N, CA, C and O atoms as a printed pandas DataFrame, in Angstrom:
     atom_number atom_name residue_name chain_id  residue_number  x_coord  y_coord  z_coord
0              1         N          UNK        A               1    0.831   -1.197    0.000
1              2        CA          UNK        A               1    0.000    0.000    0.000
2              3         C          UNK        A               1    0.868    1.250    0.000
3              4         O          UNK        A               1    2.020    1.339    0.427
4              5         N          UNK        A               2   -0.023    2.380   -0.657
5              6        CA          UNK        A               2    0.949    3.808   -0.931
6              7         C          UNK        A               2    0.706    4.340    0.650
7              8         O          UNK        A               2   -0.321    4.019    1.248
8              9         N          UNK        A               3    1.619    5.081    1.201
9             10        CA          UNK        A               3    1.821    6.203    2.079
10            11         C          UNK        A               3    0.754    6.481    1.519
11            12         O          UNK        A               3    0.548    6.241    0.330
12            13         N          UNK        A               4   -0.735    7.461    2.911
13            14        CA          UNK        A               4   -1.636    8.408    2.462
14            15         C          UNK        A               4   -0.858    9.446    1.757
15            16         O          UNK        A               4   -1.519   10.045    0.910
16            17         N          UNK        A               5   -0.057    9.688    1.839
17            18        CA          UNK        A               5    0.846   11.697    1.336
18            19         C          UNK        A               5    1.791   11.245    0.579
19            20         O          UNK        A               5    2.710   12.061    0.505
20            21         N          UNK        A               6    2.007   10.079   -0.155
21            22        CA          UNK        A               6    2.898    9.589   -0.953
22            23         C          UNK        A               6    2.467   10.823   -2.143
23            24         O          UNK        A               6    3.291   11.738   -2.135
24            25         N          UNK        A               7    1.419   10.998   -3.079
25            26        CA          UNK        A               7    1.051   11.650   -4.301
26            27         C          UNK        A               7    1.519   13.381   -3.831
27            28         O          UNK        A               7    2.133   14.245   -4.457
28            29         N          UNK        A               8    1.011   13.370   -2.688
29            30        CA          UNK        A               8    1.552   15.059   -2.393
30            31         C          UNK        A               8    2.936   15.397   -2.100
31            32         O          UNK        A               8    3.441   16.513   -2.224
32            33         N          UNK        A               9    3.498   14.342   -1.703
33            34        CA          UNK        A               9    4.877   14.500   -1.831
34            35         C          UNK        A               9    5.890   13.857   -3.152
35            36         O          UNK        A               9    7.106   13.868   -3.344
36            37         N          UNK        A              10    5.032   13.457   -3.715
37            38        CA          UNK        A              10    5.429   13.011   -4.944
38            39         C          UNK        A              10    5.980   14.400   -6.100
39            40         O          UNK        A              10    6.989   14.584   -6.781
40            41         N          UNK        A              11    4.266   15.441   -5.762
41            42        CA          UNK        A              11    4.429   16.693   -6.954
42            43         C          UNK        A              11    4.842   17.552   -5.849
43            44         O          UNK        A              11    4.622   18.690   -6.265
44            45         N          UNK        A              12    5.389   17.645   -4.497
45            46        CA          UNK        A              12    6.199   18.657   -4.461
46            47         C          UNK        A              12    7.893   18.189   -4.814
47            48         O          UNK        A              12    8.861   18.934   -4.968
48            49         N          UNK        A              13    7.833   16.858   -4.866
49            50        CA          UNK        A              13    9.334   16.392   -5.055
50            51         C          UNK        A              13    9.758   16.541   -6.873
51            52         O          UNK        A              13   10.885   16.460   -7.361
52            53         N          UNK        A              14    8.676   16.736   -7.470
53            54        CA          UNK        A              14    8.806   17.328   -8.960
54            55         C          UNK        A              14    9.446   18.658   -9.247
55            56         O          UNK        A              14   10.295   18.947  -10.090
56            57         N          UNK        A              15    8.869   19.362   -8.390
57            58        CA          UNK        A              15    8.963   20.995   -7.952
58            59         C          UNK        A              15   10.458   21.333   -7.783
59            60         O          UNK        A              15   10.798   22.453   -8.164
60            61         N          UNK        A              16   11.646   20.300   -7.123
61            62        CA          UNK        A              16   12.403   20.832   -6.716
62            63         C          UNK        A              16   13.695   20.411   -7.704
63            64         O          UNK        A              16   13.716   19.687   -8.700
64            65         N          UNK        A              17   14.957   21.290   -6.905
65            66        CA          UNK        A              17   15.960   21.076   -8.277
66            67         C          UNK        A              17   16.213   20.044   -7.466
67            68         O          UNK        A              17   15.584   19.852   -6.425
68            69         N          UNK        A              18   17.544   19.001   -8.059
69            70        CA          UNK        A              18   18.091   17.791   -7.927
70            71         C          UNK        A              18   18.731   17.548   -6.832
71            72         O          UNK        A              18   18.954   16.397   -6.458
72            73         N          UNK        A              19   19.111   18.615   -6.175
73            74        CA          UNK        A              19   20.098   19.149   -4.440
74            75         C          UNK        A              19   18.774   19.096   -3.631
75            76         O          UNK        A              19   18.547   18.280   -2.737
76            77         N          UNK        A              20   18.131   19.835   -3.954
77            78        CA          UNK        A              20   16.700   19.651   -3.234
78            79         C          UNK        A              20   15.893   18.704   -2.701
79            80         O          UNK        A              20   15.421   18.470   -1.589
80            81         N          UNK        A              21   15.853   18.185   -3.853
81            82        CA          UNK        A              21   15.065   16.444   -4.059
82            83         C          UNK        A              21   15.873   15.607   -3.151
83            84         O          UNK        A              21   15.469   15.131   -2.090
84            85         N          UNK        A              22   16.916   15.486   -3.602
85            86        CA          UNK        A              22   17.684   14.467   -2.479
86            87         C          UNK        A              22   17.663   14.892   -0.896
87            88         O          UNK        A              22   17.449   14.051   -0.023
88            89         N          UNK        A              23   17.858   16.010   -0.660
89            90        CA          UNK        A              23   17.706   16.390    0.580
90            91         C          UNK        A              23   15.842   16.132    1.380
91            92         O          UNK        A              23   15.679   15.617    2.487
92            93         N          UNK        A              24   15.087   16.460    0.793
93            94        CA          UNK        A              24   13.655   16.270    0.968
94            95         C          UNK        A              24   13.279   14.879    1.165
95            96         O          UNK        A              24   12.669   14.494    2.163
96            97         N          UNK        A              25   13.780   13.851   -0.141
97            98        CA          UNK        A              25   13.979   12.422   -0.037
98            99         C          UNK        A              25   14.394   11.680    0.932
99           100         O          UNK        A              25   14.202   10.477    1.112
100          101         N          UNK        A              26   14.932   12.381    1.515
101          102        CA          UNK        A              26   15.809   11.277    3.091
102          103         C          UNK        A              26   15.263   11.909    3.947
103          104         O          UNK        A              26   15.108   11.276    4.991
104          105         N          UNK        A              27   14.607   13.716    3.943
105          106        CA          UNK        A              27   13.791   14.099    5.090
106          107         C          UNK        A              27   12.631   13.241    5.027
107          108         O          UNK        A              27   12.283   12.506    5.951
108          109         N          UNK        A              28   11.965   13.363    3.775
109          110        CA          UNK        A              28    9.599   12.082    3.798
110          111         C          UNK        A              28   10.835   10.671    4.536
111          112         O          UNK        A              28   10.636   10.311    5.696
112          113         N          UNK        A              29   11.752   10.170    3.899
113          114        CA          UNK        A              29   12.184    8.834    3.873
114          115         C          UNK        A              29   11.781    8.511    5.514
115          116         O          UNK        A              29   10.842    7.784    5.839
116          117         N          UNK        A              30   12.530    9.085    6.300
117          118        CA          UNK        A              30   13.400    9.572    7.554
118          119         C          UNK        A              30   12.117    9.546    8.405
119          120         O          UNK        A              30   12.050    9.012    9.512
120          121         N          UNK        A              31   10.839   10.340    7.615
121          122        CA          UNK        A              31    9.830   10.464    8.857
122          123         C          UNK        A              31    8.819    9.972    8.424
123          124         O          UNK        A              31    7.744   10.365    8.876
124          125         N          UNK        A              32    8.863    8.854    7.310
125          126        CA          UNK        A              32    7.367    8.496    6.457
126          127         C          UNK        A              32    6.220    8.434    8.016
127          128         O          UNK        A              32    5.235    9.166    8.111
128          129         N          UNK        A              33    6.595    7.507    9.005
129          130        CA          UNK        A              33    5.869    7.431    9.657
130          131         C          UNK        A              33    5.040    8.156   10.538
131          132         O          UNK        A              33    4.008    7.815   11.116
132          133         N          UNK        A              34    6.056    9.866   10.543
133          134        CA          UNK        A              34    5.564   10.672   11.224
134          135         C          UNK        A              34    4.592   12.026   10.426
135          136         O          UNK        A              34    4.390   13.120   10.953
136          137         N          UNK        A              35    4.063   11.571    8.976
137          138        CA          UNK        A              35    3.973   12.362    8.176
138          139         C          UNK        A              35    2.187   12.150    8.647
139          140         O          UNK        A              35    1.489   11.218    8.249
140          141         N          UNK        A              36    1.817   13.046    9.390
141          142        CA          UNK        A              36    0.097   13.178    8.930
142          143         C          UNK        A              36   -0.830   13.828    8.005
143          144         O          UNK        A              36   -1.867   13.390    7.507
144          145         N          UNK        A              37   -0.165   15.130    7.853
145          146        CA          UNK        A              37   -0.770   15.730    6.768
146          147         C          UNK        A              37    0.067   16.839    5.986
147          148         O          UNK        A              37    1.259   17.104    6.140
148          149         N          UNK        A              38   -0.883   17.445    5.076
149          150        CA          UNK        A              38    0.147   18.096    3.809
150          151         C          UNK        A              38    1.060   19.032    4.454
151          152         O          UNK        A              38    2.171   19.320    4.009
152          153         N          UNK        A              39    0.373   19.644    5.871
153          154        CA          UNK        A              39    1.558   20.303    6.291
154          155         C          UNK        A              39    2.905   19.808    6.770
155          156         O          UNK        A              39    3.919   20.495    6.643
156          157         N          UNK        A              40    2.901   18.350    7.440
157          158        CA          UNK        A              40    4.074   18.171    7.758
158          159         C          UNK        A              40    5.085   17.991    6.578
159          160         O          UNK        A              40    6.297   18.138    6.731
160          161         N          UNK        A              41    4.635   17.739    5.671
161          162        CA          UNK        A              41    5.193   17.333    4.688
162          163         C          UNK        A              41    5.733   18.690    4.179
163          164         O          UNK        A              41    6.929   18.558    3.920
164          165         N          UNK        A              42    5.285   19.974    3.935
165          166        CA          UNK        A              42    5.541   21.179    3.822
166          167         C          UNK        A              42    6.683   21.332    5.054
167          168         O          UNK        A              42    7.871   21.467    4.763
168          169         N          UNK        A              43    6.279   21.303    6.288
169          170        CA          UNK        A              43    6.900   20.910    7.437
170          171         C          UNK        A              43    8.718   20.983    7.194
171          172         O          UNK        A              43    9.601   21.814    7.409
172          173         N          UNK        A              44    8.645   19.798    6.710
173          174        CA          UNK        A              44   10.015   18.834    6.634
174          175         C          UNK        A              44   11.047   19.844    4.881
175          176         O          UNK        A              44   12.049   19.483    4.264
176          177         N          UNK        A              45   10.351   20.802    4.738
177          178        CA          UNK        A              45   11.081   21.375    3.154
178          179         C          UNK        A              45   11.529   22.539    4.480
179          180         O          UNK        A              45   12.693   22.939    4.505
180          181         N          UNK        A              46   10.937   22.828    5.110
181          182        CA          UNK        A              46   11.173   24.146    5.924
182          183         C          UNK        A              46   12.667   23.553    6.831
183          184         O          UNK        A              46   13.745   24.147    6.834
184          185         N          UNK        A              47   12.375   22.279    7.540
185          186        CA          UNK        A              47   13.500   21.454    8.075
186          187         C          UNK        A              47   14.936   21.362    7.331
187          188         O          UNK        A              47   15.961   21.346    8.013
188          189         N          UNK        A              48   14.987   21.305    5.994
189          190        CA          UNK        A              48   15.861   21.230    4.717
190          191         C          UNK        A              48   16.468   22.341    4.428
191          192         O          UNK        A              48   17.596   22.416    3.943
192          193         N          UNK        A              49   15.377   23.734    4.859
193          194        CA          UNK        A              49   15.947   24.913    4.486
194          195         C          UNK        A              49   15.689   25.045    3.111
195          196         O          UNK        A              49   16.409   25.827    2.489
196          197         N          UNK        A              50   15.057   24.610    2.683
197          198        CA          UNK        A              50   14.311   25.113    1.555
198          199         C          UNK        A              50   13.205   25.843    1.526
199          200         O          UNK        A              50   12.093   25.469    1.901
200          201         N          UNK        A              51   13.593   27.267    0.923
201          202        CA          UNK        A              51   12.320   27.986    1.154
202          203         C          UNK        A              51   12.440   28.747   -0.747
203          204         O          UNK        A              51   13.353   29.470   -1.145
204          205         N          UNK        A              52   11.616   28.425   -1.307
205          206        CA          UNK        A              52   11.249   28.811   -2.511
206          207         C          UNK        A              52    9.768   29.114   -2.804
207          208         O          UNK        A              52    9.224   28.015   -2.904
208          209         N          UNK        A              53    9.221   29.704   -2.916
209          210        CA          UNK        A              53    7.885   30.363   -2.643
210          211         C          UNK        A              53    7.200   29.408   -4.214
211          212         O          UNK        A              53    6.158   28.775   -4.387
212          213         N          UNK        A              54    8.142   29.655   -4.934
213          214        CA          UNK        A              54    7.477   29.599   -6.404
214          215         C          UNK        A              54    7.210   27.498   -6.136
215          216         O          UNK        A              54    6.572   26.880   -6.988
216          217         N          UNK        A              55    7.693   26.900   -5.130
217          218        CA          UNK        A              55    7.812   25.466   -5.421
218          219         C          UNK        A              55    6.038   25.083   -4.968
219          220         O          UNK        A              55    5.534   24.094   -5.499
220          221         N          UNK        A              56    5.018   26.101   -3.780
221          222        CA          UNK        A              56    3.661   25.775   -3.382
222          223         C          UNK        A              56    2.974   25.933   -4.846
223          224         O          UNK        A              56    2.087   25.186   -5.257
224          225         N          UNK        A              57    3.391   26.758   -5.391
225          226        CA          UNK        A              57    2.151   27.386   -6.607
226          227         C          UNK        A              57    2.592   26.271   -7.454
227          228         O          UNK        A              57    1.678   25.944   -8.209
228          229         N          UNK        A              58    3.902   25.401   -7.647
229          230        CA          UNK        A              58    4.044   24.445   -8.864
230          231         C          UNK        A              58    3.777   23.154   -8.566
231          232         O          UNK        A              58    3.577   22.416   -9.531
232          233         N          UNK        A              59    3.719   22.666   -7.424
233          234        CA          UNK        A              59    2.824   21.550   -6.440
234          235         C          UNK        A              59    1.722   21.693   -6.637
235          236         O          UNK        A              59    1.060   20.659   -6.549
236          237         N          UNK        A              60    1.044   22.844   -6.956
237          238        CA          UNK        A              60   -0.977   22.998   -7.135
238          239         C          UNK        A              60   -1.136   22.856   -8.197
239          240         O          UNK        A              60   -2.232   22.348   -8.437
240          241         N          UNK        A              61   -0.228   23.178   -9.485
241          242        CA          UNK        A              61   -0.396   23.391  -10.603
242          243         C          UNK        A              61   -1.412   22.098  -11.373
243          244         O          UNK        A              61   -1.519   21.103  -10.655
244          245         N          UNK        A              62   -1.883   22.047  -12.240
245          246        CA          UNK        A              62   -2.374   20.954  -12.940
246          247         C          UNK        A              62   -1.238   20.575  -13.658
247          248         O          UNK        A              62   -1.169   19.347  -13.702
248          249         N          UNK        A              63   -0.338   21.118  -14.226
249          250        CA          UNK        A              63    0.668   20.991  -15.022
250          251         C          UNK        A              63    1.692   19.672  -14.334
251          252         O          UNK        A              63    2.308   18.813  -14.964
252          253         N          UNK        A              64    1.618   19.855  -12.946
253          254        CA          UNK        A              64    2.830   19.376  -12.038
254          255         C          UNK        A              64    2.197   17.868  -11.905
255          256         O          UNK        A              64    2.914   16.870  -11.829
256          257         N          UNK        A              65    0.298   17.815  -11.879
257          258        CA          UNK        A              65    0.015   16.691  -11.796
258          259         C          UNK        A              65   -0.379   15.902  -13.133
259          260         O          UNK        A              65   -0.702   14.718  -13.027
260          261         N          UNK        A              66   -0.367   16.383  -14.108
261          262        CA          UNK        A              66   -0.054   15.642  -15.081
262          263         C          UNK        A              66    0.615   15.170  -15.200
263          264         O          UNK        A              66    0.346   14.437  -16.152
264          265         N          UNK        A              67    1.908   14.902  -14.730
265          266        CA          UNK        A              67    3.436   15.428  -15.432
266          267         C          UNK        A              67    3.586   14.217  -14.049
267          268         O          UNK        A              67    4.395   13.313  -14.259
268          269         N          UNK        A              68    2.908   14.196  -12.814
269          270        CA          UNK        A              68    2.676   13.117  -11.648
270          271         C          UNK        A              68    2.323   11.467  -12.496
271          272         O          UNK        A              68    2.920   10.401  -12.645
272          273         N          UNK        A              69    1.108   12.013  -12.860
273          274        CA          UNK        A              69    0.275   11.203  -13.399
274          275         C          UNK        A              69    0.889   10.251  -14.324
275          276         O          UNK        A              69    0.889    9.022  -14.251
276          277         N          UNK        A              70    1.489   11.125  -15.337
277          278        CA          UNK        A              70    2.128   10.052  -16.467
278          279         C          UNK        A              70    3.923    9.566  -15.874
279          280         O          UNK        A              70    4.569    8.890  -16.675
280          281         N          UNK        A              71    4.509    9.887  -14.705
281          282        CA          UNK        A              71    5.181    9.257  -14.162
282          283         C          UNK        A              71    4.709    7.830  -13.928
283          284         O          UNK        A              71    5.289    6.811  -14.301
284          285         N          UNK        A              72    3.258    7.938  -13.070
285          286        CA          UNK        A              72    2.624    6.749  -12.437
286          287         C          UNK        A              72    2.333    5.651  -13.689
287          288         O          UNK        A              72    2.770    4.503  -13.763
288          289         N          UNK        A              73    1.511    6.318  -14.596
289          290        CA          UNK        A              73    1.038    5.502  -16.108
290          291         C          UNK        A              73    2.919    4.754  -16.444
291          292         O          UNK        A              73    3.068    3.589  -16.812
292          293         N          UNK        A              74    3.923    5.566  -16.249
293          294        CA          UNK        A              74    4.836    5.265  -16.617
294          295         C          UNK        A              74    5.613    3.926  -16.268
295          296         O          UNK        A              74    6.084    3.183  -17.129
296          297         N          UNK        A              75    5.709    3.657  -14.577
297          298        CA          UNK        A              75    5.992    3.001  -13.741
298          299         C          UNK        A              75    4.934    1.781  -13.473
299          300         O          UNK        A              75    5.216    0.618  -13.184
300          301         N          UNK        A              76    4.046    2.179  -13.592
301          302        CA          UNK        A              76    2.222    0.798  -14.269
302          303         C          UNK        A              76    2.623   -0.068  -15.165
303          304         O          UNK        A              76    2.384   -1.275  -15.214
304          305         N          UNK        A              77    3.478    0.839  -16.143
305          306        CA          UNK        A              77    4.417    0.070  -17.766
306          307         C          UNK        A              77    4.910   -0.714  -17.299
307          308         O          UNK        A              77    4.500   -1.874  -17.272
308          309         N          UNK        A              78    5.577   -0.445  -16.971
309          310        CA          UNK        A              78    7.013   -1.132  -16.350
310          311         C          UNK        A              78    7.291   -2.028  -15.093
311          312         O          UNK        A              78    8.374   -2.395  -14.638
312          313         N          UNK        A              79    5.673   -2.348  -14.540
313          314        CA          UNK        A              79    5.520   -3.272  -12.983
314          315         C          UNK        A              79    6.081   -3.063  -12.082
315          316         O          UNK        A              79    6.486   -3.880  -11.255
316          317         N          UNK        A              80    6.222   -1.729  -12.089
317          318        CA          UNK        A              80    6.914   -1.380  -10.891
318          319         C          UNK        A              80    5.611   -1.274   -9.366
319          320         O          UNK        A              80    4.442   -0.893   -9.430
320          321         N          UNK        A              81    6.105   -1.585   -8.581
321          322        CA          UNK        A              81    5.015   -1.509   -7.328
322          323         C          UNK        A              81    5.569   -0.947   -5.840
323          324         O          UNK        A              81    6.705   -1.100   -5.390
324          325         N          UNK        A              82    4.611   -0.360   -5.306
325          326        CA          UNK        A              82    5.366    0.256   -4.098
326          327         C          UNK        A              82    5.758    1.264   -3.950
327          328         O          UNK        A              82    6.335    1.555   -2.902
């Protein structure tokens, strides 16, 4: 089964550059269990020291979840699970 906040942390982990991502990645990794809602997850970018204003508005975007979406269609291809 997916993490409930797996998809929301999925398109803010789209959002960020590649220094970013990795750092954010071992922060969700680190606290999957302590993650209840979209804020902690917002939470843990603030923990990282990442503060980019423009990364909330590209997480809402439809653009960001398309772009989610056909990751997932992508990884469905390919049997990936988990």
């Amino acid at each position: 089964d997916l993490h409930p906040w797996s998809c929301e942390a999925a398109r803010i982990s789209l959002c960020l550059s590649s220094e970013e991502f990795v750092e954010y990645y071992y922060l969700v990794y680190k606290n999957q269990f302590n993650i209840k809602s979209k804020q902690d997850l917002w939470s843990l970018l603030s923990a990282a020291q990442i503060a980019n204003p423009q990364i909330q508005e590209c997480a809402a975007s439809d653009k960001t979840m398309e772009k989610l979406v056909e990751h997932i269609s992508l990884g469905d291809e390919m049997g990936l699970q988990g």
